[in-house]
Coordinates of C-alpha atoms in Angstrom, one line a residue:
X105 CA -2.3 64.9 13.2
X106 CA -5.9 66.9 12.7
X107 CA -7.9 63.6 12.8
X108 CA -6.4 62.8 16.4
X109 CA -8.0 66.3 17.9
X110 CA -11.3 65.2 18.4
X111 CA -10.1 61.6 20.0
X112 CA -7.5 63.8 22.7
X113 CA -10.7 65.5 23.8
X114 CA -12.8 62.4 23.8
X115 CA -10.3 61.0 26.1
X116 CA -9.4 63.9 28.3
X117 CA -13.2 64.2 28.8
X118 CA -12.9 60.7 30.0
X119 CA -10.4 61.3 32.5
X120 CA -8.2 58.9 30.7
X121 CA -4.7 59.4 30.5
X122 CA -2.0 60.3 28.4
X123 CA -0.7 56.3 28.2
X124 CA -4.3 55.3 27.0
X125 CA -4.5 58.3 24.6
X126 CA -1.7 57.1 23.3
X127 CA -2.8 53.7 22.9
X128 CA -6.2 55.2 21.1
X129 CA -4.3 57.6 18.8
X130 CA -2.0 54.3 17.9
X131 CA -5.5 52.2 17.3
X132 CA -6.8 54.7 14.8
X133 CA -3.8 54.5 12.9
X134 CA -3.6 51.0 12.5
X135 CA -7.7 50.5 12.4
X136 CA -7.2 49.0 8.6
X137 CA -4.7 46.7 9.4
X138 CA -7.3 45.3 12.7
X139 CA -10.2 45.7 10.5
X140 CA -8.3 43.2 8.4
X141 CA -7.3 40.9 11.1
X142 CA -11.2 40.9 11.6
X143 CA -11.9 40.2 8.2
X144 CA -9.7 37.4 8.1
X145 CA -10.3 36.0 11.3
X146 CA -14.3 36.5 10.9
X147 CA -13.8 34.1 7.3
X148 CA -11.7 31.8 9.0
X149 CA -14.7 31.2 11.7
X150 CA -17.6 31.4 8.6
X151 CA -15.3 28.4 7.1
X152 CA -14.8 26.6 10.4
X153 CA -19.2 26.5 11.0
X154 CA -19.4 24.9 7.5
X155 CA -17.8 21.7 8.9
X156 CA -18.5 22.0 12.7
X157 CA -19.9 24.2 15.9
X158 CA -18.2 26.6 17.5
X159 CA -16.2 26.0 20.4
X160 CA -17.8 27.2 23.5
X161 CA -16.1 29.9 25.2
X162 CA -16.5 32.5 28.3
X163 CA -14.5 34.9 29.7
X164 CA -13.5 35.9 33.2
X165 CA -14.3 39.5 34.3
X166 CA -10.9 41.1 34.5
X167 CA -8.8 42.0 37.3
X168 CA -6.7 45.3 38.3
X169 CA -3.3 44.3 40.3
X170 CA -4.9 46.8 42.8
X171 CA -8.6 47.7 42.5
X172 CA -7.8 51.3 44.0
X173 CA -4.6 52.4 43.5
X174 CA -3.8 55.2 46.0
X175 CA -0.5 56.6 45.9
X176 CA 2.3 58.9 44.1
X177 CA 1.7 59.1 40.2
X178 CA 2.7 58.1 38.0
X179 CA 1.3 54.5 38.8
X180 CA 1.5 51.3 36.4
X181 CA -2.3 49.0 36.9
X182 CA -1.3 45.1 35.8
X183 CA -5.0 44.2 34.8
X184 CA -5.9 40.5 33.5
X185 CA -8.2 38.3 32.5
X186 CA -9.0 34.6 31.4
X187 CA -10.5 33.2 28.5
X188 CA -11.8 29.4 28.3
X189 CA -12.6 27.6 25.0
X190 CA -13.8 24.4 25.0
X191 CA -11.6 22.9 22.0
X192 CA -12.2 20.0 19.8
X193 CA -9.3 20.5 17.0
X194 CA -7.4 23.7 16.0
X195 CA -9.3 27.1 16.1
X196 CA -8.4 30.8 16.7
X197 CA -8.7 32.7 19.4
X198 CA -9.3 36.7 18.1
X199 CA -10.1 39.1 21.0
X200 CA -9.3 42.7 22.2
X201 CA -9.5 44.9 25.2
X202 CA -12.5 47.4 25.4
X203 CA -11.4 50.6 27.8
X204 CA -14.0 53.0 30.4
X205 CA -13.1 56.0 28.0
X206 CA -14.9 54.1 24.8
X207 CA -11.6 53.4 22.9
X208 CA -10.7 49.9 22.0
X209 CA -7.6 47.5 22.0
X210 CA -5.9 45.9 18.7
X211 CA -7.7 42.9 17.8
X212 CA -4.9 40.0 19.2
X213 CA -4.9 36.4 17.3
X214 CA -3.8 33.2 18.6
X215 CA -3.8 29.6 17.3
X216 CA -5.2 27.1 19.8
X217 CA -5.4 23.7 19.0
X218 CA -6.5 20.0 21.1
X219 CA -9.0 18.5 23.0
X220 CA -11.1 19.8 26.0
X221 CA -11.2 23.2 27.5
X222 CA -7.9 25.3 27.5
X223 CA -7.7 28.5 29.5
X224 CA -5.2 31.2 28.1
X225 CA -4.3 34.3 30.4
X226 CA -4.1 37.5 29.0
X227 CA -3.0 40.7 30.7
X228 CA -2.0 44.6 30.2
X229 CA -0.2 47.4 31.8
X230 CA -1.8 50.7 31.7
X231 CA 0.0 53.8 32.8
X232 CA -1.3 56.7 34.7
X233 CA -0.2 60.4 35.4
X234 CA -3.5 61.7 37.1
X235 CA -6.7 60.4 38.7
X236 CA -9.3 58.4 36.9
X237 CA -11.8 56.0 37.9
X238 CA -12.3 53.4 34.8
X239 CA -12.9 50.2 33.6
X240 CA -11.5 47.4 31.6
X241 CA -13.4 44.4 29.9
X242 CA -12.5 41.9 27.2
X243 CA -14.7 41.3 24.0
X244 CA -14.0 37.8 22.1
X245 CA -14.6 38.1 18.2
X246 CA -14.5 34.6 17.6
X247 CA -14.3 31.4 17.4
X248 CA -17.2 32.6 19.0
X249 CA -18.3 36.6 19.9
X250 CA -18.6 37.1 24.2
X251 CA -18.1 40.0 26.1
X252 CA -16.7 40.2 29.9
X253 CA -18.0 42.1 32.9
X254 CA -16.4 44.9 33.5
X255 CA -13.4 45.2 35.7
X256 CA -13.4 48.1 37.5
X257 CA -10.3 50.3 39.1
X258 CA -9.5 53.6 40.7
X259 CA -6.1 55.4 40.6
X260 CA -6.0 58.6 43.4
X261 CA -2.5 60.2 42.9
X262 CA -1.3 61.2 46.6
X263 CA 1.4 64.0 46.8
X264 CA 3.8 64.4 49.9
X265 CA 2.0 67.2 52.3
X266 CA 4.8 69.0 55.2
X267 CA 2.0 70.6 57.4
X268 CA 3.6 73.8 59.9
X269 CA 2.7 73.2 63.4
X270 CA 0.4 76.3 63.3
X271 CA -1.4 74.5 60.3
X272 CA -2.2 71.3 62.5
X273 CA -5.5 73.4 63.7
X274 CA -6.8 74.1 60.4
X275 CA -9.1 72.1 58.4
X276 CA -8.1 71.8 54.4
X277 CA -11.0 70.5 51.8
X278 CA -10.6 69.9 48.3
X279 CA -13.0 68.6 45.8
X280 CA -13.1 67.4 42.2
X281 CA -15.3 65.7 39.7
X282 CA -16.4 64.0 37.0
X283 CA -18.4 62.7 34.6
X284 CA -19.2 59.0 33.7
X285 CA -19.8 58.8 30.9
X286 CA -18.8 62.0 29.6
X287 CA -20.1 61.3 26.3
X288 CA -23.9 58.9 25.6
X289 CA -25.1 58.2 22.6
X290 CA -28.9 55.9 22.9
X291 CA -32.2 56.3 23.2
X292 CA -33.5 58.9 25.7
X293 CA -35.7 56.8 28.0
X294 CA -36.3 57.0 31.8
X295 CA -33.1 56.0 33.7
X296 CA -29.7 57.3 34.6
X297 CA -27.6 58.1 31.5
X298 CA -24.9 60.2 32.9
X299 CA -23.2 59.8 36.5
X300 CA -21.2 62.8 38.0
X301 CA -18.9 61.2 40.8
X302 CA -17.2 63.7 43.1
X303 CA -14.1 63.2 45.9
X304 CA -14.1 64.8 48.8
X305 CA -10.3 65.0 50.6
X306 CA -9.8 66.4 54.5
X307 CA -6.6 67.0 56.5
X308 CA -8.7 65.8 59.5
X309 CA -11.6 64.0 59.7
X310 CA -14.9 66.4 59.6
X311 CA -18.7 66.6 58.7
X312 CA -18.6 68.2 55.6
X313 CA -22.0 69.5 53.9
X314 CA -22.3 69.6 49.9
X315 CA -24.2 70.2 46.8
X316 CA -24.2 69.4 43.4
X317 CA -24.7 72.1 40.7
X318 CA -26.1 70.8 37.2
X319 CA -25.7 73.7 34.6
X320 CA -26.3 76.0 37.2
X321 CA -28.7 75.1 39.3
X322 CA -28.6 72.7 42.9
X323 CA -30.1 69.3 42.2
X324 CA -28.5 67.5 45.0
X325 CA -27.3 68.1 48.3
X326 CA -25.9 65.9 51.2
X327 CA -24.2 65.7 54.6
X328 CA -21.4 62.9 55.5
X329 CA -19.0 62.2 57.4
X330 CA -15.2 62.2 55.3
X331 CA -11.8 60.9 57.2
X332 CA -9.6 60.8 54.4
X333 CA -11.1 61.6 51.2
X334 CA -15.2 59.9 50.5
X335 CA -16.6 59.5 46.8
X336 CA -19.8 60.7 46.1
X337 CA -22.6 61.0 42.8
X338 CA -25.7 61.5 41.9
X339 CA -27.3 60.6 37.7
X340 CA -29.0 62.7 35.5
X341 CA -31.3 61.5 33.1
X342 CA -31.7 63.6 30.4
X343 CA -34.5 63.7 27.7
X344 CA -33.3 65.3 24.9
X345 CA -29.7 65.9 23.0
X346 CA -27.5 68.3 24.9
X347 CA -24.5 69.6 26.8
X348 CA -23.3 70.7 29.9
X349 CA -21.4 70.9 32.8
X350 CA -21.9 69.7 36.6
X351 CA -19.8 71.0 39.8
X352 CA -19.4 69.6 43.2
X353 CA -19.3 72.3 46.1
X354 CA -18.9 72.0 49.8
X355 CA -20.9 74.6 51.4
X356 CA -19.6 76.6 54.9
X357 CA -16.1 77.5 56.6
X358 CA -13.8 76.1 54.3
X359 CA -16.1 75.5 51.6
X360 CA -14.3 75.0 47.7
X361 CA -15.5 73.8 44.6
X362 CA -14.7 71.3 41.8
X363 CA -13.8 72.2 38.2
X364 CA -16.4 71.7 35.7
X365 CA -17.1 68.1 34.9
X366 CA -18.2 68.7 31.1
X367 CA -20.7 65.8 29.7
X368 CA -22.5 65.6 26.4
X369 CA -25.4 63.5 25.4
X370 CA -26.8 62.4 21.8
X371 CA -30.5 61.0 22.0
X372 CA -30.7 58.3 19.2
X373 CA -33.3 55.0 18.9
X374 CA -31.5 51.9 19.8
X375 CA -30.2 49.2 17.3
X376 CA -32.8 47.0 16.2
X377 CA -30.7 44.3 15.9
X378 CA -30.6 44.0 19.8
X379 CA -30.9 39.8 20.6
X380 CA -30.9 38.4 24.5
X381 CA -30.0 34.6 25.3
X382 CA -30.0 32.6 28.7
X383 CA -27.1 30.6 29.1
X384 CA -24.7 28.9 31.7
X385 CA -27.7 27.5 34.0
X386 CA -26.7 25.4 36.6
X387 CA -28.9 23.4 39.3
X388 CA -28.3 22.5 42.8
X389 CA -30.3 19.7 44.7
X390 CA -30.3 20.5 48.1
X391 CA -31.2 17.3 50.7
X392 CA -31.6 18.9 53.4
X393 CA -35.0 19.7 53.6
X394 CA -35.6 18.6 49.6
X395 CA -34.8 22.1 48.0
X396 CA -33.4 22.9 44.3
X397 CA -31.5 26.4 43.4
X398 CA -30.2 27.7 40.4
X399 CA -28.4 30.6 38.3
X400 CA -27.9 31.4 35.1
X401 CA -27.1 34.2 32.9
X402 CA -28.9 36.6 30.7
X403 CA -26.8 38.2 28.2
X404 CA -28.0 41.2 25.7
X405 CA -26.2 42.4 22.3
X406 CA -27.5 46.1 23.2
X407 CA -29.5 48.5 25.4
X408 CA -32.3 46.2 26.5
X409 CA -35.5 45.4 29.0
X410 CA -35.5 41.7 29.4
X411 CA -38.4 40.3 31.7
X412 CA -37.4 36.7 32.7
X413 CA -39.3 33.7 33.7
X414 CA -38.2 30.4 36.3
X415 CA -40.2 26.7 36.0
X416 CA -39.6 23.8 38.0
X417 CA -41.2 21.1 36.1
X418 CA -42.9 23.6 33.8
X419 CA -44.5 25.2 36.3
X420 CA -44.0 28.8 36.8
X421 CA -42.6 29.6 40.0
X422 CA -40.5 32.8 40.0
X423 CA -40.0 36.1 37.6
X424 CA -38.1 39.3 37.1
X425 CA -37.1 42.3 35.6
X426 CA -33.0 43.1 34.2
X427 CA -32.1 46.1 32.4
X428 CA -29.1 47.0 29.8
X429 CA -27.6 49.6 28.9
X430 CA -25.3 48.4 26.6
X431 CA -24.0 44.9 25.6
X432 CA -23.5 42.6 28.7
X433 CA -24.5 39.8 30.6
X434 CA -25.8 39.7 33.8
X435 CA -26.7 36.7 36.2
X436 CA -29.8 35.7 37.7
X437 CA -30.8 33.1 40.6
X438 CA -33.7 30.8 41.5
X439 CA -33.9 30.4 45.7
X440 CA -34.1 27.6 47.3
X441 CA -37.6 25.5 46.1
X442 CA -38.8 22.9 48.7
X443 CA -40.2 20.0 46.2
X444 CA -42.8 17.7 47.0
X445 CA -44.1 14.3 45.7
X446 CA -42.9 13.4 42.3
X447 CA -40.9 16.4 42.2
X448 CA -38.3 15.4 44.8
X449 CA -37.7 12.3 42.8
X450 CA -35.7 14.4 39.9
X451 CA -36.8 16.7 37.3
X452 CA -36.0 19.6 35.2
X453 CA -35.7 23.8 35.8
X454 CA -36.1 25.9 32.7
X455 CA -35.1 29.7 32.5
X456 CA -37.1 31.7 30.1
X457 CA -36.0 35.3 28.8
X458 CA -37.8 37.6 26.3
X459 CA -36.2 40.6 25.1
X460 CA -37.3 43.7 22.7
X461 CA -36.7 41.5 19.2
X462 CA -36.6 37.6 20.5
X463 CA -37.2 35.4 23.3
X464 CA -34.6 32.4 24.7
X465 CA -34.7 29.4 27.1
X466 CA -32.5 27.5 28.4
X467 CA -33.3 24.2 30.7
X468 CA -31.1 21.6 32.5
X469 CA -32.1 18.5 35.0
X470 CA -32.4 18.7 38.7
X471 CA -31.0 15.6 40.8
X472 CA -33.6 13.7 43.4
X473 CA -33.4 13.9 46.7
X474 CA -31.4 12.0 48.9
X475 CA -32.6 10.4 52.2
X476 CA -31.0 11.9 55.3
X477 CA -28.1 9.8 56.6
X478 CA -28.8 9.1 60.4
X479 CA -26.3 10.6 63.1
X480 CA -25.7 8.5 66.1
X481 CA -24.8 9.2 69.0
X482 CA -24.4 7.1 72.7
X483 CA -24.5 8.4 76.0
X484 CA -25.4 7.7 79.6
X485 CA -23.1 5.0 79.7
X486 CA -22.6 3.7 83.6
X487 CA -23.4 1.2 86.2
X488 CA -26.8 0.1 86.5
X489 CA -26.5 -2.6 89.0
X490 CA -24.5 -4.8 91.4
X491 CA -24.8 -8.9 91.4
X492 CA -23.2 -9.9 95.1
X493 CA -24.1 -13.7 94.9
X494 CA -20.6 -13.8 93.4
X495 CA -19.2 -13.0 96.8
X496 CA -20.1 -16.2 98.3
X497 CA -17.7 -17.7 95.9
X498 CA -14.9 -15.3 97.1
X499 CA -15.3 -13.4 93.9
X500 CA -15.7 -9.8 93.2
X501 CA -19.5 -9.0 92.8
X502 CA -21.0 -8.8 89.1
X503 CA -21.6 -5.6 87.1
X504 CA -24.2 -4.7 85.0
X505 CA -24.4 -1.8 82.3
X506 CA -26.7 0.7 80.6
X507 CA -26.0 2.9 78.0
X508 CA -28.7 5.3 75.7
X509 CA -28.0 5.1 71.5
X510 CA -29.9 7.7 69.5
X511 CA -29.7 8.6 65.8
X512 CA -31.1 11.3 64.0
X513 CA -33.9 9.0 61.9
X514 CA -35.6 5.2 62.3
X515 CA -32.9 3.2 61.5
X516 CA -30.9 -0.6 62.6
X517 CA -27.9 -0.3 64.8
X518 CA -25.3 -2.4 65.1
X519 CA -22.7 -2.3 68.4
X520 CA -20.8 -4.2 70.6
X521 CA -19.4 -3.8 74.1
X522 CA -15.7 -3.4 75.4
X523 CA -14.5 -4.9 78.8
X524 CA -11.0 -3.5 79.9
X525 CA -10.0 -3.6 76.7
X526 CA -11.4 -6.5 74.9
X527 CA -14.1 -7.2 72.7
X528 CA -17.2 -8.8 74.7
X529 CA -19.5 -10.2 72.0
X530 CA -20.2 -10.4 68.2
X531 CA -22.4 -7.1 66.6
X532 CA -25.7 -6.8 68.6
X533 CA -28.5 -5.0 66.5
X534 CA -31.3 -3.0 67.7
X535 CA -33.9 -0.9 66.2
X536 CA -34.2 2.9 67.3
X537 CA -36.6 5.7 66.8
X538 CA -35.4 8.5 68.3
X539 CA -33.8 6.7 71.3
X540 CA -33.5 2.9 73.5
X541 CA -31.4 1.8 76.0
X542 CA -29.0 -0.7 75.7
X543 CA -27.7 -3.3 78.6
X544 CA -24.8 -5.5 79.3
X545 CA -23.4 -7.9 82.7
X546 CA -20.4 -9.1 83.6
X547 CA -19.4 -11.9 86.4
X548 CA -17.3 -11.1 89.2
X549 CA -13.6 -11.3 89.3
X550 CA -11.9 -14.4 90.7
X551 CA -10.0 -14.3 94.4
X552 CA -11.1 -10.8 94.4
X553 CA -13.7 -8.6 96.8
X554 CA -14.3 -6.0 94.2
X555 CA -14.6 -5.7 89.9
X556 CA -13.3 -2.7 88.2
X557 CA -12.1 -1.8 85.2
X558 CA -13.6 0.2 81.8
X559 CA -16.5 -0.4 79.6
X560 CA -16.9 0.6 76.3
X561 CA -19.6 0.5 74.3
X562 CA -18.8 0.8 70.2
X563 CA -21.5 1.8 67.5
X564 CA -20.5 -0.1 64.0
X565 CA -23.5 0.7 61.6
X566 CA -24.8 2.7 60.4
X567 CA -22.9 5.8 61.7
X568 CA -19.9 5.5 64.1
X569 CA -20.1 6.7 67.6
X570 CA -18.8 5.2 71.1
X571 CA -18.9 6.1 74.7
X572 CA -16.2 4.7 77.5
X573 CA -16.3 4.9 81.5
X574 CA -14.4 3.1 84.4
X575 CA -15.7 1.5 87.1
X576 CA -15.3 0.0 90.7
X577 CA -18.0 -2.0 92.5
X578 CA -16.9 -4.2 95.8
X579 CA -18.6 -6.7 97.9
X580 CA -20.4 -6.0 101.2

């Protein structure tokens, strides 16, 4: 019962509560029995690389039911996740569930076995009697060892208010706080280490001024507006070990202020066994205008500065700077390039990382460029002209047609014309650039002192388009 002291006050600094307490009092006790699950399943994966690789696996940053959860407490948070391994036989799947408060999950096992990927959905309830603002992520032990992004979540426990009519005038403010981490343990460089976030609640929406007090002295101050309750922070960096406290106040009428939100901080050198990778790249040829793209991810075992590289072709053409705190992955992007000569015919983007103890690449092929498909179009179709020589032969005078076809690029169109209905000829072809006109006649009509009807002219090849009109033309 004495060895769980220490944890309860790990996790109330946290915020955490008493459901995931109880979880991390539960983990300690049965730490042998998971340290042997990881024994066993870490010599079943040594034995499995003797014959063959690793399946490939990744896993989906997890999901709350509700990413802020605002409402009566106690509340119940459905959070899940999905894990995808790319199978070629049997393996095993061993992974657990890593909480904001630093406490872990029991390490879960489960046989997969066939061909191609297989996605298996894992989810967990966690139960909540006060506020907190956490996270959840899932770490993989094997067949192979990945770690999620973080999921994050909020829970605001809302209580049922009766305000007296001669309270409706006044203006209520409450504040609390805390501390994110609560407890860091790393090495003491430049950089936020420790975030105090602070809520500020109304009964009416107001301007409220505030400051934040760090072991007694104002470090920050601000002005905003709040209409229901606003979050706000600031991060402290420290340089050396310590403790301490941090307190939000809201200053003027009305003015209250937070409890203490208690944080502690152990300077240590990081791990030297810290390694970065670049994996997951993917390219996108982009035709219009002859661009490529791409993303990838970095990922780091540890706290880490990782300056990364992008070539096109091996040529150096973009570069960056990603920092880590802690394990993680984190992606990265190539904008659009616009490629030129030999370059748009196909070729290959590489993403270089280098890290504090190794350096990675990673490089996959880029697609050519496609030629841009015209787009036609017709317009302007009418009546260009009257034939009345017909009319001596008591017919209706001729017609004769005009119509504009345009595409997009040089190209060969094909098209025929439509009379009332009916096809008028086999596919005409003409050459356009840009624009042309296209023209078409018809005789008179028989025992008749006028022609009318509707023309139609239809584009075939190499894009469809058409335009239609009636008409009426009558003898003199």
């Amino acid at each position: 019962m004495n060895s769980s002291r220490p944890l309860a006050r790990k996790a109330a600094a946290f915020g955490a509560s008493a459901a995931v307490l109880g979880a991390m009092v539960a983990g300690l006790a049965a730490a042998p029995a998971q340290a042997s699950t990881q024994a066993t399943a870490g010599k079943a994966g040594a034995a499995a690389t003797t014959t063959k690789a690793r399946p490939k696996v990744s896993v989906s940053t997890p999901k709350a039911s509700s990413r802020d959860n605002d409402g009566s407490c106690p509340v119940k948070v459905d959070i899940s996740a999905k894990i995808n391994v790319k199978l070629d036989g049997k393996t095993e799947l061993a992974y657990r569930w890593l909480h904001g408060d630093g406490s872990k999950g029991k390490v879960k096992v489960l046989k997969l076995k066939g061909h191609g990927t297989k996605s298996v959905k894992i989810g967990q309830t966690l139960s909540f009697n006060e506020e907190v603002k956490g996270w959840e992520a899932v770490q993989v032990l094997g067949p192979r060892k990945v770690t999620s992004k973080k999921g994050y979540f909020s829970v605001t426990c809302q209580d049922a208010v009766v305000v007296d009519g001669d309270q409706l005038d006044k203006k209520k403010i409450s504040v609390s706080a805390w501390a994110d981490p609560s407890s860091y343990v790393g090495p003491c460089t430049p950089g936020d280490k420790v975030n105090f976030l602070g809520r500020i609640k109304v009964n009416d929406p107001t301007w409220v001024k505030y400051r934040w007090v760090l072991n007694g002295r104002v470090v920050d101050y601000g002005r905003t507006k709040v209409y229901h309750s606003k979050t706000v922070s600031f991060g402290y960096s420290p340089r050396d070990s310590q403790r301490g406290y941090a307190v939000l106040q809201v200053v003027g009428r009305g003015g209250s202020s937070s409890d203490r939100a208690y944080y502690k901080v152990w300077c240590k050198d990081e791990a030297p066994s810290v390694r970065v990778s670049a994996t997951n790249l993917v390219t996108a040829t982009n035709n219009d205008g002859c661009k490529v793209g791409a993303h990838a991810t970095i990922n780091s075992t540890g706290r880490a500065r990782v300056e990364y590289t992008w070539y096109v072709n091996r040529e150096s053409v973009d570069s960056g700077v990603v920092g880590f705190g802690r394990e993680g992955s984190r992606t990265v992007e190539l904008s659009d390039r616009v490629l030129s000569d030999s370059a748009a015919k196909g070729g290959r983007v590489t993403l270089a990382v280098s890290g504090p103890r190794n350096n990675d690449s990673i490089s996959q092929s880029y697609a050519a460029c496609e030629a841009p498909k015209p787009k036609i179009s017709v317009s302007s179709l009418s009546v260009s002209g009257q034939r009345n020589e017909f009319c001596a032969d008591k017919r209706g005078p001729g017609v004769d047609f005009k119509a504009t076809i345009s595409s997009t690029v040089p190209t060969t169109v094909k098209y025929y014309w439509v009379i009332d209905g009916k096809r008028e000829n086999p596919d005409l072809e003409r050459q356009v650039n840009g624009s042309v006109d296209v023209t078409w006649g018809i005789a008179g009509a028989q025992s008749a002192s006028e022609t009318k009807g509707s023309v139609q002219l239809v584009v075939t090849s190499p894009d469809s388009a058409s335009a239609s009109t009636g008409f009426s033309v009558s003898c003199p």
